[in-house]
mmCIF file of N, CA and C in Angstrom:
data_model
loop_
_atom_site.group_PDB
_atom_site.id
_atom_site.type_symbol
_atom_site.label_atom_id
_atom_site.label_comp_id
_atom_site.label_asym_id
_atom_site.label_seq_id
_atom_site.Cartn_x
_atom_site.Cartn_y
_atom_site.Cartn_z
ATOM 1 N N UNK A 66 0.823 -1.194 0.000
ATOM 2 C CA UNK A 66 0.000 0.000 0.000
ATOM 3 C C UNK A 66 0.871 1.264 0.000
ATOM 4 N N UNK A 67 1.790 0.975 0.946
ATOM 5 C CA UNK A 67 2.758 2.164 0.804
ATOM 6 C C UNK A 67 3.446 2.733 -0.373
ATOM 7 N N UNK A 68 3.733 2.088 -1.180
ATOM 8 C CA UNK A 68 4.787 1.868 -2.528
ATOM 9 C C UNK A 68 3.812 1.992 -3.665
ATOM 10 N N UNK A 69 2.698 1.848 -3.429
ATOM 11 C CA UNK A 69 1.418 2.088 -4.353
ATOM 12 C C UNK A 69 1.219 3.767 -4.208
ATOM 13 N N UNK A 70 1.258 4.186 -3.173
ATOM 14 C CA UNK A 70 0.755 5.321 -2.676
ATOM 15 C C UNK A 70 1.555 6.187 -3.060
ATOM 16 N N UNK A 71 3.157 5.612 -2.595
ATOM 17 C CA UNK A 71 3.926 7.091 -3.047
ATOM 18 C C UNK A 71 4.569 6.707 -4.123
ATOM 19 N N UNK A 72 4.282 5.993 -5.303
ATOM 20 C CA UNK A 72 4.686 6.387 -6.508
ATOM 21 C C UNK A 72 3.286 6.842 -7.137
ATOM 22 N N UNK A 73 2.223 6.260 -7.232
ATOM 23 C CA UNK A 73 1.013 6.169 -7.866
ATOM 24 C C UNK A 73 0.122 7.189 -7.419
ATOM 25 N N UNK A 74 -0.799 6.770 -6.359
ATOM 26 C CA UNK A 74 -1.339 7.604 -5.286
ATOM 27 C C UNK A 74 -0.873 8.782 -5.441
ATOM 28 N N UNK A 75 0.109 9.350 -4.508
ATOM 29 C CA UNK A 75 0.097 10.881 -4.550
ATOM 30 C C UNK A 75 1.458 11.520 -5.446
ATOM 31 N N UNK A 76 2.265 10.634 -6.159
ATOM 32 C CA UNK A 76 3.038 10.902 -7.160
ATOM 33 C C UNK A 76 4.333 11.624 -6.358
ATOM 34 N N UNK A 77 4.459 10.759 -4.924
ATOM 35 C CA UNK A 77 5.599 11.935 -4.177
ATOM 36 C C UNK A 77 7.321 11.426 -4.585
ATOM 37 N N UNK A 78 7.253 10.170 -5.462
ATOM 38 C CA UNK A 78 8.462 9.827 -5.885
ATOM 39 C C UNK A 78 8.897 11.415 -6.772
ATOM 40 N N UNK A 79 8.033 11.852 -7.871
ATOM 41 C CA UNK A 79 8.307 13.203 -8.216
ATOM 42 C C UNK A 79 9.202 13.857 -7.838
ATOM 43 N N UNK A 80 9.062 14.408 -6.377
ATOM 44 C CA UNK A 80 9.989 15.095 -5.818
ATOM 45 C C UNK A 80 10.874 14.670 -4.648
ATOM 46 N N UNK A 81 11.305 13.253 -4.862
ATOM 47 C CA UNK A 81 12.340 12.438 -3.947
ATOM 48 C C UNK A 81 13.491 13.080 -3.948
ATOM 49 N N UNK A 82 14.104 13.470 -4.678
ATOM 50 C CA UNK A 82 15.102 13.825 -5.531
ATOM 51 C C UNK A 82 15.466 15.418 -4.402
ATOM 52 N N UNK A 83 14.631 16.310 -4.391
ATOM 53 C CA UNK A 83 14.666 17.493 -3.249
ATOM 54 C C UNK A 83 14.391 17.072 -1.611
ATOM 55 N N UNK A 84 13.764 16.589 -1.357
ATOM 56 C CA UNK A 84 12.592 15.835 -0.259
ATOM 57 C C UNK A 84 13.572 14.837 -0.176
ATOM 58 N N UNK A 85 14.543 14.047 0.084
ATOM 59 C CA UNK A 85 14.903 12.491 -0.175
ATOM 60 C C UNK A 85 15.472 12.848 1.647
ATOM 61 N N UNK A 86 15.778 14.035 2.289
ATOM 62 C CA UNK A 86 16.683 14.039 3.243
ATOM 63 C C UNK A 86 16.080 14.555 4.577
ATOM 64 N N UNK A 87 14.554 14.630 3.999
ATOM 65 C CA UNK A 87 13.847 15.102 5.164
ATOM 66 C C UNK A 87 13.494 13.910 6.056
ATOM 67 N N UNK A 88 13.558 14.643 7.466
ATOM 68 C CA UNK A 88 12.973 13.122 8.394
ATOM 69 C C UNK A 88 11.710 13.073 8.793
ATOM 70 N N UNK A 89 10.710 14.342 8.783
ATOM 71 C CA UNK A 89 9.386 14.794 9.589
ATOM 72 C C UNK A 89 8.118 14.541 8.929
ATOM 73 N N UNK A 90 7.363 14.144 8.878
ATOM 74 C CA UNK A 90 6.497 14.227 8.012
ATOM 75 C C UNK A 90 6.522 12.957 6.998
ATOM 76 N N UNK A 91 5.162 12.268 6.397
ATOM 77 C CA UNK A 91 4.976 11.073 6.130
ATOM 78 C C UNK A 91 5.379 11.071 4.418
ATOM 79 N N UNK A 92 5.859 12.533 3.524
ATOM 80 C CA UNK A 92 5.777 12.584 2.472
ATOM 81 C C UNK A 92 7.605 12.645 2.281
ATOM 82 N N UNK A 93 8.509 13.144 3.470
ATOM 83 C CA UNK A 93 9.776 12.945 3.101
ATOM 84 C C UNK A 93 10.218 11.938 2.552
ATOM 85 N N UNK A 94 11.231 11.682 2.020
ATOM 86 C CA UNK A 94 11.696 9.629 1.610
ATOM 87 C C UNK A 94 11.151 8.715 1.544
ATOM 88 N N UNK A 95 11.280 8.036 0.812
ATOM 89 C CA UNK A 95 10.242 6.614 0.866
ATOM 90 C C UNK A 95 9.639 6.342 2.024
ATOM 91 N N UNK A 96 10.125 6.497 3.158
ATOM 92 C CA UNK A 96 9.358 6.312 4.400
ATOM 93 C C UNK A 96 9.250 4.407 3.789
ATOM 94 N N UNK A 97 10.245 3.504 2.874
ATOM 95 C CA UNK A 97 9.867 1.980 2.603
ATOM 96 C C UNK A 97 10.739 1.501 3.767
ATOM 97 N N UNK A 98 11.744 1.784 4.251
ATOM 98 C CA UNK A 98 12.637 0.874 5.335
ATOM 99 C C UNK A 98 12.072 0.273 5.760
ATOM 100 N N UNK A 99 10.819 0.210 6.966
ATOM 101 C CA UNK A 99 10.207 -0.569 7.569
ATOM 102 C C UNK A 99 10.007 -2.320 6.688
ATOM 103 N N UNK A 100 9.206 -1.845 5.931
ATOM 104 C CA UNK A 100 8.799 -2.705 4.987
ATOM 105 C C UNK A 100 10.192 -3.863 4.395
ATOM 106 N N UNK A 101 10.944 -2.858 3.750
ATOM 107 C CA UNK A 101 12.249 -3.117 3.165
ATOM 108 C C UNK A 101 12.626 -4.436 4.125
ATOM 109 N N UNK A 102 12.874 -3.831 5.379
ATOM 110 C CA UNK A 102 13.810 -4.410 6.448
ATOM 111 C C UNK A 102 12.886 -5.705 7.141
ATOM 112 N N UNK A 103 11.692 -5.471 6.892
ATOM 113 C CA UNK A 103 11.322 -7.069 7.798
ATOM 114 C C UNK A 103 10.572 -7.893 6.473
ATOM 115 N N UNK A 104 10.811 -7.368 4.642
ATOM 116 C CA UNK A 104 10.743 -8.384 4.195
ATOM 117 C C UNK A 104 9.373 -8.379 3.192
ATOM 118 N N UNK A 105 8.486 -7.218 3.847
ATOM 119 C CA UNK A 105 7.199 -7.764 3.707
ATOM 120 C C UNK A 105 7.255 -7.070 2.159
ATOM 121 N N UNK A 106 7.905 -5.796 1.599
ATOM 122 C CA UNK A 106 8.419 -5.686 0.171
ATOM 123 C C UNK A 106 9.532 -5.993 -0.393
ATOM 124 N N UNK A 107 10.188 -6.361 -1.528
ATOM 125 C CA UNK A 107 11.616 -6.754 -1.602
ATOM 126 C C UNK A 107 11.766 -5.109 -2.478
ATOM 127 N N UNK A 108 13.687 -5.161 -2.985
ATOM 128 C CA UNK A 108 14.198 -4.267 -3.648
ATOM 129 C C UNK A 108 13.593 -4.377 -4.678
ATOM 130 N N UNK A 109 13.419 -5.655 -5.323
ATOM 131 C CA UNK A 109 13.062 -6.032 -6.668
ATOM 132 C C UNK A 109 11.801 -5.459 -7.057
ATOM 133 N N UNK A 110 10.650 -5.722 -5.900
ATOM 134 C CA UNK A 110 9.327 -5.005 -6.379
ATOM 135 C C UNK A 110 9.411 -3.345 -6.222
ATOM 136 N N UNK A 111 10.264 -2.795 -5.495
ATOM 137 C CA UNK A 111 10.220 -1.542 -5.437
ATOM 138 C C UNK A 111 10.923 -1.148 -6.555
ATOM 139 N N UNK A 112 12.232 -1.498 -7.260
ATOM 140 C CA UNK A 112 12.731 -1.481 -8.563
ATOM 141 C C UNK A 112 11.453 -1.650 -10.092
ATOM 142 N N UNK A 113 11.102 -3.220 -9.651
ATOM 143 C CA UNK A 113 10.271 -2.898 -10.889
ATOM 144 C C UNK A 113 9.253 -1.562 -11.175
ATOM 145 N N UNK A 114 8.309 -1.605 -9.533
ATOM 146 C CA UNK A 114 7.045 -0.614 -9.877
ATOM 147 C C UNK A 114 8.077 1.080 -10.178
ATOM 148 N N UNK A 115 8.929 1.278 -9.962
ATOM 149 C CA UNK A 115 9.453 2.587 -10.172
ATOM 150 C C UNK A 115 9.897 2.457 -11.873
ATOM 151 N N UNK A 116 10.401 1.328 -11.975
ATOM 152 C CA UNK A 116 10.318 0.924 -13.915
ATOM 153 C C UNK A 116 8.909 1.308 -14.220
ATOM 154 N N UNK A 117 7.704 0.548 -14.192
ATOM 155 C CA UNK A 117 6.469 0.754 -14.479
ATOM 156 C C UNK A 117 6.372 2.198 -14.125
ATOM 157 N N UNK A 118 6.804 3.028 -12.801
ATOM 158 C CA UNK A 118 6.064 4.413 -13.171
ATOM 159 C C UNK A 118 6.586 5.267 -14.543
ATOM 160 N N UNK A 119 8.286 4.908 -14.384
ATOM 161 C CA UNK A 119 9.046 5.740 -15.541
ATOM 162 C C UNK A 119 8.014 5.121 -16.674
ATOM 163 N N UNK A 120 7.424 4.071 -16.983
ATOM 164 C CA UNK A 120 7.179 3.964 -18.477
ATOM 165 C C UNK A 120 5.772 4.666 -18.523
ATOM 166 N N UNK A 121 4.669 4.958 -17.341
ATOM 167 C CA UNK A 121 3.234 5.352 -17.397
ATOM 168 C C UNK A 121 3.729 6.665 -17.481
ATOM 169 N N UNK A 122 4.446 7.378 -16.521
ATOM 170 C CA UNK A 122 4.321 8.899 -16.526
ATOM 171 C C UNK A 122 5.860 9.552 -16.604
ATOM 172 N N UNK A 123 7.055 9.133 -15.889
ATOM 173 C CA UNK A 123 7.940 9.815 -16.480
ATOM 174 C C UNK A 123 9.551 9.225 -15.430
ATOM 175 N N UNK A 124 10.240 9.400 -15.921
ATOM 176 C CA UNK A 124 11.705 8.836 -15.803
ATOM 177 C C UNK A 124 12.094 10.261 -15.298
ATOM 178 N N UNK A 125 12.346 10.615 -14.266
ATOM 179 C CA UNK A 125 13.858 11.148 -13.426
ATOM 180 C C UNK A 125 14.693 11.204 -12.449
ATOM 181 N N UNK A 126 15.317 12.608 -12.493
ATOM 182 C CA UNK A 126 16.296 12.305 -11.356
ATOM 183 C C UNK A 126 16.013 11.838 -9.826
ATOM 184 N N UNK A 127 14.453 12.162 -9.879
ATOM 185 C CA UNK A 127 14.289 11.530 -8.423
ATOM 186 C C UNK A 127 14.236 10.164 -8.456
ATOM 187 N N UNK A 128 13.549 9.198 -9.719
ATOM 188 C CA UNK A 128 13.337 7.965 -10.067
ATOM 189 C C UNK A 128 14.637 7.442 -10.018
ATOM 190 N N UNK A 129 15.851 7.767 -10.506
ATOM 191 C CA UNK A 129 17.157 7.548 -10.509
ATOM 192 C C UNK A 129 17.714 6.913 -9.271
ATOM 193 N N UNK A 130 17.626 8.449 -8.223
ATOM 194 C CA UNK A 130 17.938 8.162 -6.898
ATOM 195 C C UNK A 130 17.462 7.629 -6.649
ATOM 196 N N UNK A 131 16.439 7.001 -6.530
ATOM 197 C CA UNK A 131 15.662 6.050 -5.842
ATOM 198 C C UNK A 131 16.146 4.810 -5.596
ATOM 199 N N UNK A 132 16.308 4.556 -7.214
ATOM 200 C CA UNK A 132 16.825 3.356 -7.541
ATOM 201 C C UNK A 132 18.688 3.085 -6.773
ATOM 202 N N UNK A 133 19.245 4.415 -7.425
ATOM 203 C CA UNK A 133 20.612 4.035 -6.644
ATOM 204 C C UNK A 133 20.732 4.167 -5.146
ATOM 205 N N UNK A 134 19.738 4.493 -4.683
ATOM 206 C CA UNK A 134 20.047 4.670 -2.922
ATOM 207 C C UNK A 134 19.701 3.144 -2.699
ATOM 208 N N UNK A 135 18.811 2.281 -3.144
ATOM 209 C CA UNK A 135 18.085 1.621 -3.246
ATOM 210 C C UNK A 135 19.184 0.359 -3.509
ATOM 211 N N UNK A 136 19.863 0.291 -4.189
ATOM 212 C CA UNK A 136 21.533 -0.186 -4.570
ATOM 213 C C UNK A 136 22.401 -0.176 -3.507
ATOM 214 N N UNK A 137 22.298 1.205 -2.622
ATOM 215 C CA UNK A 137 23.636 1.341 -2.309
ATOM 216 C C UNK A 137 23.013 0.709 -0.602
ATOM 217 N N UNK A 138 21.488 0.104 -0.644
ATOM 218 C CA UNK A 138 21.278 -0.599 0.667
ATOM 219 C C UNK A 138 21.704 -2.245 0.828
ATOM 220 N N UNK A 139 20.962 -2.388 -0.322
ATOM 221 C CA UNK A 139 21.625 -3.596 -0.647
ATOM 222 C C UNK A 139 22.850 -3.811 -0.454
ATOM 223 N N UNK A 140 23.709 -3.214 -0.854
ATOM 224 C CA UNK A 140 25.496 -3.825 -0.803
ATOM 225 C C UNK A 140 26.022 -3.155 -0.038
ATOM 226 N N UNK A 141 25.529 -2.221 1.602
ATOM 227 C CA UNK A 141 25.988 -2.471 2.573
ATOM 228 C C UNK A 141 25.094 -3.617 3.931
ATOM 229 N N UNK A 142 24.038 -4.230 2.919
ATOM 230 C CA UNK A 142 23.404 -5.338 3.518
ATOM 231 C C UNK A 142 23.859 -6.262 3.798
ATOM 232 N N UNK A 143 24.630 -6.388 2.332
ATOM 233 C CA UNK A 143 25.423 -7.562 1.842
ATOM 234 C C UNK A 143 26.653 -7.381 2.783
ATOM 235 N N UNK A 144 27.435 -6.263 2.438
ATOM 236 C CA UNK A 144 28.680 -5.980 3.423
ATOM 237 C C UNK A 144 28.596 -6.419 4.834
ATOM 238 N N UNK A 145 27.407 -6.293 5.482
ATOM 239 C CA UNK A 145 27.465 -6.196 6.569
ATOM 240 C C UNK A 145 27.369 -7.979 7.065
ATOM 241 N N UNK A 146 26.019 -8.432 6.115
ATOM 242 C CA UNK A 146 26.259 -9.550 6.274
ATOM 243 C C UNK A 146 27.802 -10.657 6.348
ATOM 244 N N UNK A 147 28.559 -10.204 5.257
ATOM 245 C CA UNK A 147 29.678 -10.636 5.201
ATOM 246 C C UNK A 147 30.807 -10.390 6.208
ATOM 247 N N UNK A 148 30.926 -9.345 6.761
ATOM 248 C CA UNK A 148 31.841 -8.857 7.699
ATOM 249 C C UNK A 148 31.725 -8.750 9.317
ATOM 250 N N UNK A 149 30.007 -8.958 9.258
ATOM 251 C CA UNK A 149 29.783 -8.733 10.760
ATOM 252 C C UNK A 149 30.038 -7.946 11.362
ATOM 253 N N UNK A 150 30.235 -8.026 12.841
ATOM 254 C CA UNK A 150 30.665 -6.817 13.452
ATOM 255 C C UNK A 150 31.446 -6.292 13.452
ATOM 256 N N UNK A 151 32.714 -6.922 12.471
ATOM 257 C CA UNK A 151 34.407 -5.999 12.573
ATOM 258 C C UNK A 151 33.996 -4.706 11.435
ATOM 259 N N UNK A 152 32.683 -4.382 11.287
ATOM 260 C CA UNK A 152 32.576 -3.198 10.770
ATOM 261 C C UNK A 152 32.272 -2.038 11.802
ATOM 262 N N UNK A 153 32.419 -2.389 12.577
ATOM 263 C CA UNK A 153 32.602 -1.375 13.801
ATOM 264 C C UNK A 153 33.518 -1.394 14.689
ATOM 265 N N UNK A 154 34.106 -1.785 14.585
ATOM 266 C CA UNK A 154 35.544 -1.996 15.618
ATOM 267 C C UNK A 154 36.692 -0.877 14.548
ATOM 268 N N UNK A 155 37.474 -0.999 15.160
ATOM 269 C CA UNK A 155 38.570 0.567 14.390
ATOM 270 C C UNK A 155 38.985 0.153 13.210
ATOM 271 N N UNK A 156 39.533 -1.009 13.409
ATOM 272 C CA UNK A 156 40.171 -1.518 12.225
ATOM 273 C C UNK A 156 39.205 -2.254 11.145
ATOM 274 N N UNK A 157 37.971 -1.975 11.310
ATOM 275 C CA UNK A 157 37.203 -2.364 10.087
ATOM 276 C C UNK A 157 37.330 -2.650 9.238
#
């Protein structure tokens, strides 16, 4: 519902791109982590439906970011998985 809403629904992917860094308010950033993180959406469906919006209404720089922030969770997911906790110790 969420991922329906803010690409479709109220079209706030639009302005991700300005908005991506706000914390207050339910229209800043995807506001998907929750979701993301316990599973109940994957990257993949949030990747495709942001494909499907670029092809209904329009491809940009906020659609972009989306996608690469969206990248750059994944492969410190992955990182983290792989390294464990010596990513916090000094010598990381």
């Amino acid at each position: 519902a969420r991922l329906h809403h803010y690409l479709f629904g109220a079209d706030l992917v639009a302005t991700y791109f300005d908005s991506r860094n706000g914390m207050l308010g339910g229209d800043y950033s995807t506001k998907l982590a929750p979701w993301l993180s316990l599973g109940c959406v994957s990257p993949r469906k949030v990747f495709e439906q942001i494909r499907e919006y670029e092809r209904v209404r329009t491809a940009s720089k906020s659609t972009y970011w989306v996608i690469f922030e969206l990248m750059w969770r994944d492969f410190y997911r992955f990182f983290a998985a792989k390294h464990g906790d010596r990513i916090f110790k000094l010598g990381g």
